[in-house]
Amino acid sequence: MSWIKKTATVCLFLGGSLWGAAAQKNVSFTYGNMDQWITRHIHESAIIGGNTKLLYEIGPTATIDGNTPFTNQGGSPWATSNVMAKVAGVVKTNTSVFPEKRGNGFCARLETRMEAVKVMGVVDITVLAAGSIFLGSVLEPIKSPKNPQSLLNSGIPFTQKPQAIKFDYKVKMAPEKHRIKATGFGRISTVEGIDMPGVILLLQKRWEDANGNIYAKRVGTMVTYYTKDTDWNNGAQYEILYGDITQHPKYKNYMRIQVEERYAVNSKGKPVPIQEVGWADADDTPTHMVLQFTSSHGGAYIGAPGNTFWIDNVGLVY
């Protein structure tokens, strides 16, 4: 794969961190050290202020000036929740993922934020936006706030079976003990339960039928959420569980099949739901990897403003 780099040595120096373990093979994702970023200068429409906003993407260091729909650059497998929308001819942006200086390089800072749209100087629409980075791509420009998952091409081709995922992270929880839902339509409502940053890794065995529908069985699973503030935790390692894990001691309900609907672009070029239909055998070979880091766990437009999740040095362990 062009987006991974393997080493057969027991230690790998990456992004200021020494990764090492006897009899382990470490694999880093392309741009997984979060040290290179593309800065986009997007010019929002005059009716909402006409400001120039900065959007950040993970990829080869570059600057892009102009309202051009973004596609992954330089072989980067990463997409972000930073997007350009063009609804009814009005250009608007959202930025909830930022590069942040860390040591001699950078990390990714994911924030849950309230985003307000002002028309003629008056607040017209307010939405909640979580910060997210994931393997895949965004289908820009965003033309509607409805069904945001359908605007994401979730996952990348992947046929390996790593033991674990490994990364550095830091968490800052919002002070509120509940979440809010703000879609931009209707009143802002309260959602019970604290907001949790999370990491979701799914290895899927996908196939497509003659009508372009995409189906998948779950080969491997790793899902974890965070409930308290932490300082930097370097080289955190999480085991990937294989096959039907419903009887495994580490199984949690949030690891179940089809927790949320994700989309992928089919062979006809159309985004369609990935229909997870069950567990694969533990010895099956996956075809795709879904990997997402997010500052809020509740789905689109739900979260607690202020939740912040820092990520760095993302790789796999074999």
CSV table of N, CA and C in Angstrom, one decimal, residues 151-293:
chain,number,residue,atom,x,y,z
A,151,LEU,N,-22.0,12.2,2.6
A,151,LEU,CA,-21.0,13.1,1.9
A,151,LEU,C,-19.6,12.6,2.2
A,152,LEU,N,-19.5,11.5,2.9
A,152,LEU,CA,-18.2,11.0,3.3
A,152,LEU,C,-17.9,9.6,2.6
A,153,ASN,N,-16.8,9.4,2.0
A,153,ASN,CA,-16.4,8.1,1.5
A,153,ASN,C,-15.5,7.5,2.5
A,154,SER,N,-16.2,6.6,3.3
A,154,SER,CA,-15.6,6.1,4.5
A,154,SER,C,-14.8,4.8,4.3
A,155,GLY,N,-13.5,4.9,4.7
A,155,GLY,CA,-12.6,3.7,4.6
A,155,GLY,C,-11.7,3.7,3.4
A,156,ILE,N,-10.7,2.8,3.4
A,156,ILE,CA,-9.8,2.6,2.3
A,156,ILE,C,-9.5,1.1,2.1
A,157,PRO,N,-9.1,0.7,0.9
A,157,PRO,CA,-8.8,-0.7,0.7
A,157,PRO,C,-7.7,-1.1,1.7
A,158,PHE,N,-7.8,-2.3,2.3
A,158,PHE,CA,-6.9,-2.8,3.3
A,158,PHE,C,-7.1,-4.3,3.4
A,159,THR,N,-6.0,-5.1,3.3
A,159,THR,CA,-6.2,-6.5,3.3
A,159,THR,C,-5.3,-7.2,4.4
A,160,GLN,N,-4.8,-6.4,5.3
A,160,GLN,CA,-3.9,-7.0,6.3
A,160,GLN,C,-4.6,-7.2,7.7
A,161,LYS,N,-4.0,-7.9,8.6
A,161,LYS,CA,-4.6,-8.2,9.9
A,161,LYS,C,-3.6,-7.8,11.1
A,162,PRO,N,-3.5,-6.5,11.4
A,162,PRO,CA,-2.6,-6.1,12.5
A,162,PRO,C,-3.2,-6.5,13.8
A,163,GLN,N,-2.2,-6.6,14.8
A,163,GLN,CA,-2.6,-6.9,16.1
A,163,GLN,C,-3.3,-5.8,16.9
A,164,ALA,N,-2.8,-4.5,16.6
A,164,ALA,CA,-3.3,-3.4,17.4
A,164,ALA,C,-3.1,-2.1,16.6
A,165,ILE,N,-3.7,-1.1,17.1
A,165,ILE,CA,-3.4,0.3,16.6
A,165,ILE,C,-2.7,1.0,17.7
A,166,LYS,N,-1.8,2.0,17.3
A,166,LYS,CA,-0.9,2.6,18.3
A,166,LYS,C,-0.9,4.1,17.9
A,167,PHE,N,-1.0,5.0,18.9
A,167,PHE,CA,-1.0,6.4,18.7
A,167,PHE,C,-0.8,7.2,20.0
A,168,ASP,N,-0.4,8.5,19.8
A,168,ASP,CA,-0.3,9.4,21.0
A,168,ASP,C,-1.6,10.2,21.1
A,169,TYR,N,-2.1,10.5,22.3
A,169,TYR,CA,-3.3,11.3,22.4
A,169,TYR,C,-3.3,12.1,23.7
A,170,LYS,N,-4.1,13.1,23.7
A,170,LYS,CA,-4.4,13.9,24.9
A,170,LYS,C,-5.9,14.3,24.8
A,171,VAL,N,-6.5,14.4,26.0
A,171,VAL,CA,-8.0,14.7,26.0
A,171,VAL,C,-8.3,15.9,27.0
A,172,LYS,N,-9.2,16.7,26.5
A,172,LYS,CA,-9.7,17.8,27.4
A,172,LYS,C,-11.2,17.7,27.3
A,173,MET,N,-11.9,17.3,28.4
A,173,MET,CA,-13.4,17.2,28.3
A,173,MET,C,-14.0,18.5,28.5
A,174,ALA,N,-15.2,18.7,27.9
A,174,ALA,CA,-16.0,19.9,28.2
A,174,ALA,C,-16.5,19.8,29.6
A,175,PRO,N,-16.7,21.0,30.2
A,175,PRO,CA,-17.2,21.0,31.6
A,175,PRO,C,-18.6,20.5,31.8
A,176,GLU,N,-19.4,20.6,30.8
A,176,GLU,CA,-20.8,20.2,30.9
A,176,GLU,C,-21.0,18.7,31.0
A,177,LYS,N,-22.0,18.3,31.8
A,177,LYS,CA,-22.2,16.8,32.0
A,177,LYS,C,-23.3,16.3,31.1
A,178,HIS,N,-23.7,17.1,30.1
A,178,HIS,CA,-24.7,16.7,29.1
A,178,HIS,C,-24.2,17.2,27.7
A,179,ARG,N,-24.9,16.8,26.7
A,179,ARG,CA,-24.6,17.2,25.3
A,179,ARG,C,-25.7,18.1,24.8
A,180,ILE,N,-25.5,18.7,23.7
A,180,ILE,CA,-26.6,19.4,23.0
A,180,ILE,C,-26.7,18.9,21.5
A,181,LYS,N,-27.8,19.1,21.0
A,181,LYS,CA,-28.0,18.9,19.5
A,181,LYS,C,-28.4,20.2,18.9
A,182,ALA,N,-27.6,20.6,17.9
A,182,ALA,CA,-27.8,21.8,17.2
A,182,ALA,C,-27.6,21.5,15.7
A,183,THR,N,-28.7,21.4,14.9
A,183,THR,CA,-28.7,21.0,13.5
A,183,THR,C,-28.8,22.3,12.6
A,184,GLY,N,-29.1,23.4,13.2
A,184,GLY,CA,-29.3,24.6,12.4
A,184,GLY,C,-30.8,24.8,12.0
A,185,PHE,N,-31.6,23.7,12.4
A,185,PHE,CA,-33.0,23.8,12.1
A,185,PHE,C,-33.8,23.5,13.4
A,186,GLY,N,-34.6,24.4,13.8
A,186,GLY,CA,-35.3,24.3,15.1
A,186,GLY,C,-34.5,24.7,16.2
A,187,ARG,N,-35.0,24.4,17.4
A,187,ARG,CA,-34.3,24.9,18.6
A,187,ARG,C,-33.2,23.9,19.0
A,188,ILE,N,-32.2,24.4,19.7
A,188,ILE,CA,-31.1,23.6,20.3
A,188,ILE,C,-31.7,22.8,21.4
A,189,SER,N,-31.4,21.5,21.4
A,189,SER,CA,-32.0,20.7,22.5
A,189,SER,C,-30.9,20.0,23.3
A,190,THR,N,-31.2,19.5,24.5
A,190,THR,CA,-30.3,18.8,25.4
A,190,THR,C,-30.4,17.3,25.1
A,191,VAL,N,-29.2,16.7,25.1
A,191,VAL,CA,-29.1,15.2,25.0
A,191,VAL,C,-28.4,14.7,26.2
A,192,GLU,N,-29.0,13.7,26.8
A,192,GLU,CA,-28.4,13.2,28.1
A,192,GLU,C,-27.1,12.5,27.8
A,193,GLY,N,-26.3,12.5,28.9
A,193,GLY,CA,-25.0,11.8,28.8
A,193,GLY,C,-23.8,12.7,28.4
A,194,ILE,N,-22.7,12.4,29.0
A,194,ILE,CA,-21.5,13.2,28.7
A,194,ILE,C,-21.0,12.9,27.3
A,195,ASP,N,-20.3,13.9,26.7
A,195,ASP,CA,-19.7,13.8,25.4
A,195,ASP,C,-18.4,13.1,25.5
A,196,MET,N,-18.1,12.1,24.6
A,196,MET,CA,-16.8,11.4,24.7
A,196,MET,C,-16.0,11.4,23.4
A,197,PRO,N,-14.8,11.8,23.4
A,197,PRO,CA,-13.9,11.6,22.3
A,197,PRO,C,-13.8,10.1,22.1
A,198,GLY,N,-13.6,9.7,20.8
A,198,GLY,CA,-13.5,8.3,20.6
A,198,GLY,C,-12.6,7.9,19.4
A,199,VAL,N,-12.3,6.6,19.3
A,199,VAL,CA,-11.5,6.1,18.2
A,199,VAL,C,-12.2,4.8,17.7
A,200,ILE,N,-12.5,4.8,16.4
A,200,ILE,CA,-13.2,3.6,15.9
A,200,ILE,C,-12.4,3.0,14.7
A,201,LEU,N,-12.0,1.8,14.9
A,201,LEU,CA,-11.3,1.0,13.8
A,201,LEU,C,-12.1,-0.2,13.5
A,202,LEU,N,-12.5,-0.3,12.2
A,202,LEU,CA,-13.3,-1.5,11.8
A,202,LEU,C,-12.6,-2.1,10.5
A,203,LEU,N,-12.3,-3.4,10.6
A,203,LEU,CA,-11.9,-4.1,9.4
A,203,LEU,C,-13.0,-4.8,8.8
A,204,GLN,N,-13.4,-4.5,7.5
A,204,GLN,CA,-14.6,-5.0,6.9
A,204,GLN,C,-14.2,-5.9,5.7
A,205,LYS,N,-15.0,-6.9,5.4
A,205,LYS,CA,-15.0,-7.6,4.2
A,205,LYS,C,-16.2,-7.2,3.4
A,206,ARG,N,-15.9,-6.3,2.4
A,206,ARG,CA,-17.0,-5.7,1.6
A,206,ARG,C,-17.2,-6.4,0.3
A,207,TRP,N,-18.5,-6.3,-0.3
A,207,TRP,CA,-18.8,-6.7,-1.6
A,207,TRP,C,-19.9,-5.9,-2.1
A,208,GLU,N,-20.0,-5.9,-3.5
A,208,GLU,CA,-21.0,-5.0,-4.1
A,208,GLU,C,-21.9,-5.9,-5.0
A,209,ASP,N,-23.2,-5.7,-5.0
A,209,ASP,CA,-24.1,-6.4,-5.8
A,209,ASP,C,-24.3,-5.8,-7.2
A,210,ALA,N,-25.1,-6.4,-8.1
A,210,ALA,CA,-25.2,-5.9,-9.4
A,210,ALA,C,-25.9,-4.5,-9.5
A,211,ASN,N,-26.6,-4.1,-8.4
A,211,ASN,CA,-27.3,-2.8,-8.3
A,211,ASN,C,-26.5,-1.8,-7.7
A,212,GLY,N,-25.2,-2.1,-7.3
A,212,GLY,CA,-24.4,-1.1,-6.7
A,212,GLY,C,-24.5,-1.0,-5.2
A,213,ASN,N,-25.3,-1.8,-4.6
A,213,ASN,CA,-25.3,-1.8,-3.1
A,213,ASN,C,-24.1,-2.4,-2.5
A,214,ILE,N,-23.6,-1.8,-1.5
A,214,ILE,CA,-22.4,-2.3,-0.8
A,214,ILE,C,-22.7,-3.0,0.5
A,215,TYR,N,-22.2,-4.2,0.7
A,215,TYR,CA,-22.5,-4.9,1.9
A,215,TYR,C,-21.1,-5.2,2.6
A,216,ALA,N,-21.1,-5.5,3.9
A,216,ALA,CA,-19.9,-5.8,4.6
A,216,ALA,C,-20.1,-6.8,5.8
A,217,LYS,N,-19.1,-7.6,6.0
A,217,LYS,CA,-19.1,-8.3,7.3
A,217,LYS,C,-17.9,-7.8,8.1
A,218,ARG,N,-18.0,-7.8,9.4
A,218,ARG,CA,-17.0,-7.3,10.3
A,218,ARG,C,-15.9,-8.3,10.6
A,219,VAL,N,-14.7,-8.1,10.1
A,219,VAL,CA,-13.6,-9.0,10.4
A,219,VAL,C,-12.9,-8.6,11.7
A,220,GLY,N,-12.6,-7.3,11.9
A,220,GLY,CA,-11.8,-6.9,13.0
A,220,GLY,C,-12.5,-5.6,13.7
A,221,THR,N,-12.3,-5.5,15.0
A,221,THR,CA,-13.0,-4.4,15.7
A,221,THR,C,-12.1,-3.8,16.8
A,222,MET,N,-12.0,-2.5,16.9
A,222,MET,CA,-11.4,-1.8,18.0
A,222,MET,C,-12.2,-0.5,18.2
A,223,VAL,N,-12.8,-0.3,19.3
A,223,VAL,CA,-13.5,0.9,19.6
A,223,VAL,C,-13.2,1.3,21.0
A,224,THR,N,-12.8,2.6,21.2
A,224,THR,CA,-12.5,3.0,22.6
A,224,THR,C,-13.0,4.5,22.7
A,225,TYR,N,-13.5,4.8,23.9
A,225,TYR,CA,-13.9,6.2,24.2
A,225,TYR,C,-13.2,6.7,25.5
A,226,TYR,N,-13.2,8.0,25.6
A,226,TYR,CA,-12.5,8.6,26.8
A,226,TYR,C,-13.5,9.5,27.6
A,227,THR,N,-13.3,9.4,28.9
A,227,THR,CA,-14.3,10.0,29.8
A,227,THR,C,-13.7,11.0,30.8
A,228,LYS,N,-12.4,11.2,30.7
A,228,LYS,CA,-11.7,12.2,31.6
A,228,LYS,C,-10.5,12.8,30.9
A,229,ASP,N,-10.1,14.0,31.5
A,229,ASP,CA,-9.0,14.7,30.9
A,229,ASP,C,-7.7,13.8,31.1
A,230,THR,N,-6.8,13.9,30.1
A,230,THR,CA,-5.5,13.3,30.2
A,230,THR,C,-4.5,14.2,29.7
A,231,ASP,N,-3.2,14.1,30.2
A,231,ASP,CA,-2.1,14.7,29.5
A,231,ASP,C,-1.7,13.8,28.4
A,232,TRP,N,-0.6,14.1,27.7
A,232,TRP,CA,-0.2,13.3,26.5
A,232,TRP,C,0.1,11.8,27.0
A,233,ASN,N,-0.5,10.9,26.3
A,233,ASN,CA,-0.3,9.5,26.5
A,233,ASN,C,0.4,9.0,25.2
A,234,ASN,N,1.7,8.7,25.3
A,234,ASN,CA,2.5,8.4,24.1
A,234,ASN,C,2.5,6.9,23.9
A,235,GLY,N,2.3,6.5,22.6
A,235,GLY,CA,2.4,5.1,22.3
A,235,GLY,C,1.3,4.2,22.8
A,236,ALA,N,0.1,4.8,23.0
A,236,ALA,CA,-1.0,4.0,23.5
A,236,ALA,C,-1.4,3.0,22.5
A,237,GLN,N,-1.6,1.7,23.0
A,237,GLN,CA,-1.8,0.6,22.1
A,237,GLN,C,-3.1,-0.1,22.4
A,238,TYR,N,-3.9,-0.3,21.4
A,238,TYR,CA,-5.3,-0.9,21.6
A,238,TYR,C,-5.4,-2.2,20.7
A,239,GLU,N,-5.7,-3.3,21.3
A,239,GLU,CA,-5.8,-4.5,20.5
A,239,GLU,C,-7.0,-4.5,19.6
A,240,ILE,N,-6.8,-5.1,18.4
A,240,ILE,CA,-7.9,-5.3,17.5
A,240,ILE,C,-8.4,-6.8,17.7
A,241,LEU,N,-9.7,-6.9,17.9
A,241,LEU,CA,-10.4,-8.2,18.1
A,241,LEU,C,-11.0,-8.7,16.8
A,242,TYR,N,-10.8,-10.0,16.5
A,242,TYR,CA,-11.2,-10.6,15.3
A,242,TYR,C,-12.4,-11.5,15.4
A,243,GLY,N,-13.2,-11.6,14.3
A,243,GLY,CA,-14.4,-12.5,14.3
A,243,GLY,C,-15.5,-12.0,15.1
A,244,ASP,N,-16.4,-12.9,15.5
A,244,ASP,CA,-17.6,-12.6,16.3
A,244,ASP,C,-17.1,-12.4,17.7
A,245,ILE,N,-17.2,-11.1,18.2
A,245,ILE,CA,-16.6,-10.9,19.5
A,245,ILE,C,-17.7,-10.7,20.6
A,246,THR,N,-18.9,-11.0,20.3
A,246,THR,CA,-20.0,-10.7,21.3
A,246,THR,C,-19.8,-11.5,22.6
A,247,GLN,N,-19.0,-12.6,22.6
A,247,GLN,CA,-18.8,-13.3,23.9
A,247,GLN,C,-17.4,-13.0,24.4
A,248,HIS,N,-16.7,-12.1,23.8
A,248,HIS,CA,-15.3,-11.7,24.3
A,248,HIS,C,-15.5,-10.9,25.5
A,249,PRO,N,-14.6,-11.0,26.5
A,249,PRO,CA,-14.6,-10.2,27.7
A,249,PRO,C,-14.5,-8.7,27.5
A,250,LYS,N,-13.9,-8.3,26.4
A,250,LYS,CA,-13.7,-6.9,26.1
A,250,LYS,C,-14.8,-6.3,25.3
A,251,TYR,N,-15.8,-7.1,24.9
A,251,TYR,CA,-16.9,-6.7,24.1
A,251,TYR,C,-17.8,-5.7,24.8
A,252,LYS,N,-18.1,-4.6,24.1
A,252,LYS,CA,-19.0,-3.5,24.6
A,252,LYS,C,-20.1,-3.4,23.6
A,253,ASN,N,-21.3,-2.9,24.0
A,253,ASN,CA,-22.4,-2.7,23.1
A,253,ASN,C,-22.1,-1.8,22.0
A,254,TYR,N,-21.2,-0.8,22.2
A,254,TYR,CA,-20.9,0.1,21.1
A,254,TYR,C,-20.0,-0.5,20.1
A,255,MET,N,-19.6,-1.7,20.3
A,255,MET,CA,-18.8,-2.4,19.2
A,255,MET,C,-19.7,-3.2,18.3
A,256,ARG,N,-21.0,-3.2,18.5
A,256,ARG,CA,-22.0,-4.0,17.8
A,256,ARG,C,-22.0,-3.7,16.3
A,257,ILE,N,-22.6,-4.6,15.5
A,257,ILE,CA,-22.7,-4.4,14.1
A,257,ILE,C,-23.6,-3.2,13.7
A,258,GLN,N,-23.2,-2.4,12.8
A,258,GLN,CA,-24.0,-1.3,12.2
A,258,GLN,C,-24.4,-0.3,13.3
A,259,VAL,N,-23.4,0.1,14.1
A,259,VAL,CA,-23.7,1.1,15.1
A,259,VAL,C,-24.3,2.4,14.5
A,260,GLU,N,-23.6,2.8,13.4
A,260,GLU,CA,-24.1,4.0,12.7
A,260,GLU,C,-23.9,3.7,11.2
A,261,GLU,N,-24.7,4.4,10.4
A,261,GLU,CA,-24.6,4.2,8.9
A,261,GLU,C,-23.5,5.0,8.3
A,262,ARG,N,-22.6,4.3,7.7
A,262,ARG,CA,-21.5,5.0,7.0
A,262,ARG,C,-21.7,4.7,5.5
A,263,TYR,N,-21.0,5.6,4.7
A,263,TYR,CA,-21.2,5.5,3.2
A,263,TYR,C,-19.9,5.3,2.5
A,264,ALA,N,-19.9,4.7,1.4
A,264,ALA,CA,-18.8,4.5,0.5
A,264,ALA,C,-19.2,4.7,-1.0
A,265,VAL,N,-18.3,5.1,-1.8
A,265,VAL,CA,-18.6,5.3,-3.2
A,265,VAL,C,-18.5,4.0,-3.9
A,266,ASN,N,-19.5,3.6,-4.6
A,266,ASN,CA,-19.5,2.3,-5.3
A,266,ASN,C,-18.9,2.3,-6.6
A,267,SER,N,-18.9,1.2,-7.4
A,267,SER,CA,-18.2,1.1,-8.7
A,267,SER,C,-18.8,2.0,-9.7
A,268,LYS,N,-20.0,2.5,-9.5
A,268,LYS,CA,-20.7,3.4,-10.4
A,268,LYS,C,-20.5,4.8,-10.1
A,269,GLY,N,-19.6,5.1,-9.0
A,269,GLY,CA,-19.3,6.5,-8.6
A,269,GLY,C,-20.4,7.1,-7.7
A,270,LYS,N,-21.3,6.3,-7.2
A,270,LYS,CA,-22.3,6.8,-6.4
A,270,LYS,C,-22.1,6.5,-4.9
A,271,PRO,N,-22.3,7.5,-4.0
A,271,PRO,CA,-22.2,7.1,-2.5
A,271,PRO,C,-23.4,6.4,-2.1
A,272,VAL,N,-23.2,5.2,-1.4
A,272,VAL,CA,-24.3,4.4,-1.0
A,272,VAL,C,-23.9,3.9,0.5
A,273,PRO,N,-25.0,3.5,1.2
A,273,PRO,CA,-24.7,3.0,2.6
A,273,PRO,C,-23.9,1.8,2.6
A,274,ILE,N,-23.0,1.6,3.5
A,274,ILE,CA,-22.3,0.4,3.8
A,274,ILE,C,-23.2,-0.5,4.7
A,275,GLN,N,-23.7,-1.5,4.2
A,275,GLN,CA,-24.7,-2.3,5.0
A,275,GLN,C,-23.9,-3.4,5.7
A,276,GLU,N,-23.6,-3.2,7.0
A,276,GLU,CA,-22.9,-4.3,7.7
A,276,GLU,C,-24.0,-5.3,8.1
A,277,VAL,N,-23.7,-6.6,7.7
A,277,VAL,CA,-24.8,-7.6,7.8
A,277,VAL,C,-24.4,-8.7,8.8
A,278,GLY,N,-23.2,-8.6,9.4
A,278,GLY,CA,-22.9,-9.6,10.4
A,278,GLY,C,-21.4,-9.7,10.6
A,279,TRP,N,-21.0,-10.7,11.4
A,279,TRP,CA,-19.6,-10.9,11.8
A,279,TRP,C,-19.0,-11.9,10.8
A,280,ALA,N,-17.8,-11.6,10.3
A,280,ALA,CA,-17.0,-12.5,9.5
A,280,ALA,C,-16.3,-13.5,10.4
A,281,ASP,N,-15.8,-14.6,9.8
A,281,ASP,CA,-14.9,-15.5,10.6
A,281,ASP,C,-13.6,-14.8,10.9
A,282,ALA,N,-13.1,-15.2,12.1
A,282,ALA,CA,-11.8,-14.6,12.6
A,282,ALA,C,-10.7,-14.8,11.6
A,283,ASP,N,-10.7,-15.8,10.8
A,283,ASP,CA,-9.6,-16.0,9.8
A,283,ASP,C,-9.9,-15.5,8.4
A,284,ASP,N,-11.0,-14.7,8.3
A,284,ASP,CA,-11.3,-14.1,7.0
A,284,ASP,C,-10.3,-12.9,6.8
A,285,THR,N,-10.1,-12.6,5.5
A,285,THR,CA,-9.2,-11.5,5.1
A,285,THR,C,-10.1,-10.2,4.9
A,286,PRO,N,-9.8,-9.1,5.5
A,286,PRO,CA,-10.6,-7.9,5.2
A,286,PRO,C,-10.3,-7.3,3.8
A,287,THR,N,-11.2,-6.5,3.3
A,287,THR,CA,-11.0,-5.7,2.1
A,287,THR,C,-10.8,-4.3,2.3
A,288,HIS,N,-11.3,-3.8,3.5
A,288,HIS,CA,-11.3,-2.3,3.8
A,288,HIS,C,-11.0,-2.1,5.3
A,289,MET,N,-10.4,-0.9,5.6
A,289,MET,CA,-10.3,-0.4,6.9
A,289,MET,C,-11.1,0.9,7.1
A,290,VAL,N,-11.9,1.0,8.1
A,290,VAL,CA,-12.5,2.2,8.6
A,290,VAL,C,-11.8,2.6,9.8
A,291,LEU,N,-11.3,3.9,9.9
A,291,LEU,CA,-10.6,4.4,11.1
A,291,LEU,C,-11.0,5.9,11.2
A,292,GLN,N,-11.5,6.2,12.4
A,292,GLN,CA,-11.9,7.5,12.7
A,292,GLN,C,-11.5,7.9,14.1
A,293,PHE,N,-11.0,9.2,14.2
A,293,PHE,CA,-10.7,9.8,15.5
A,293,PHE,C,-11.7,11.0,15.6
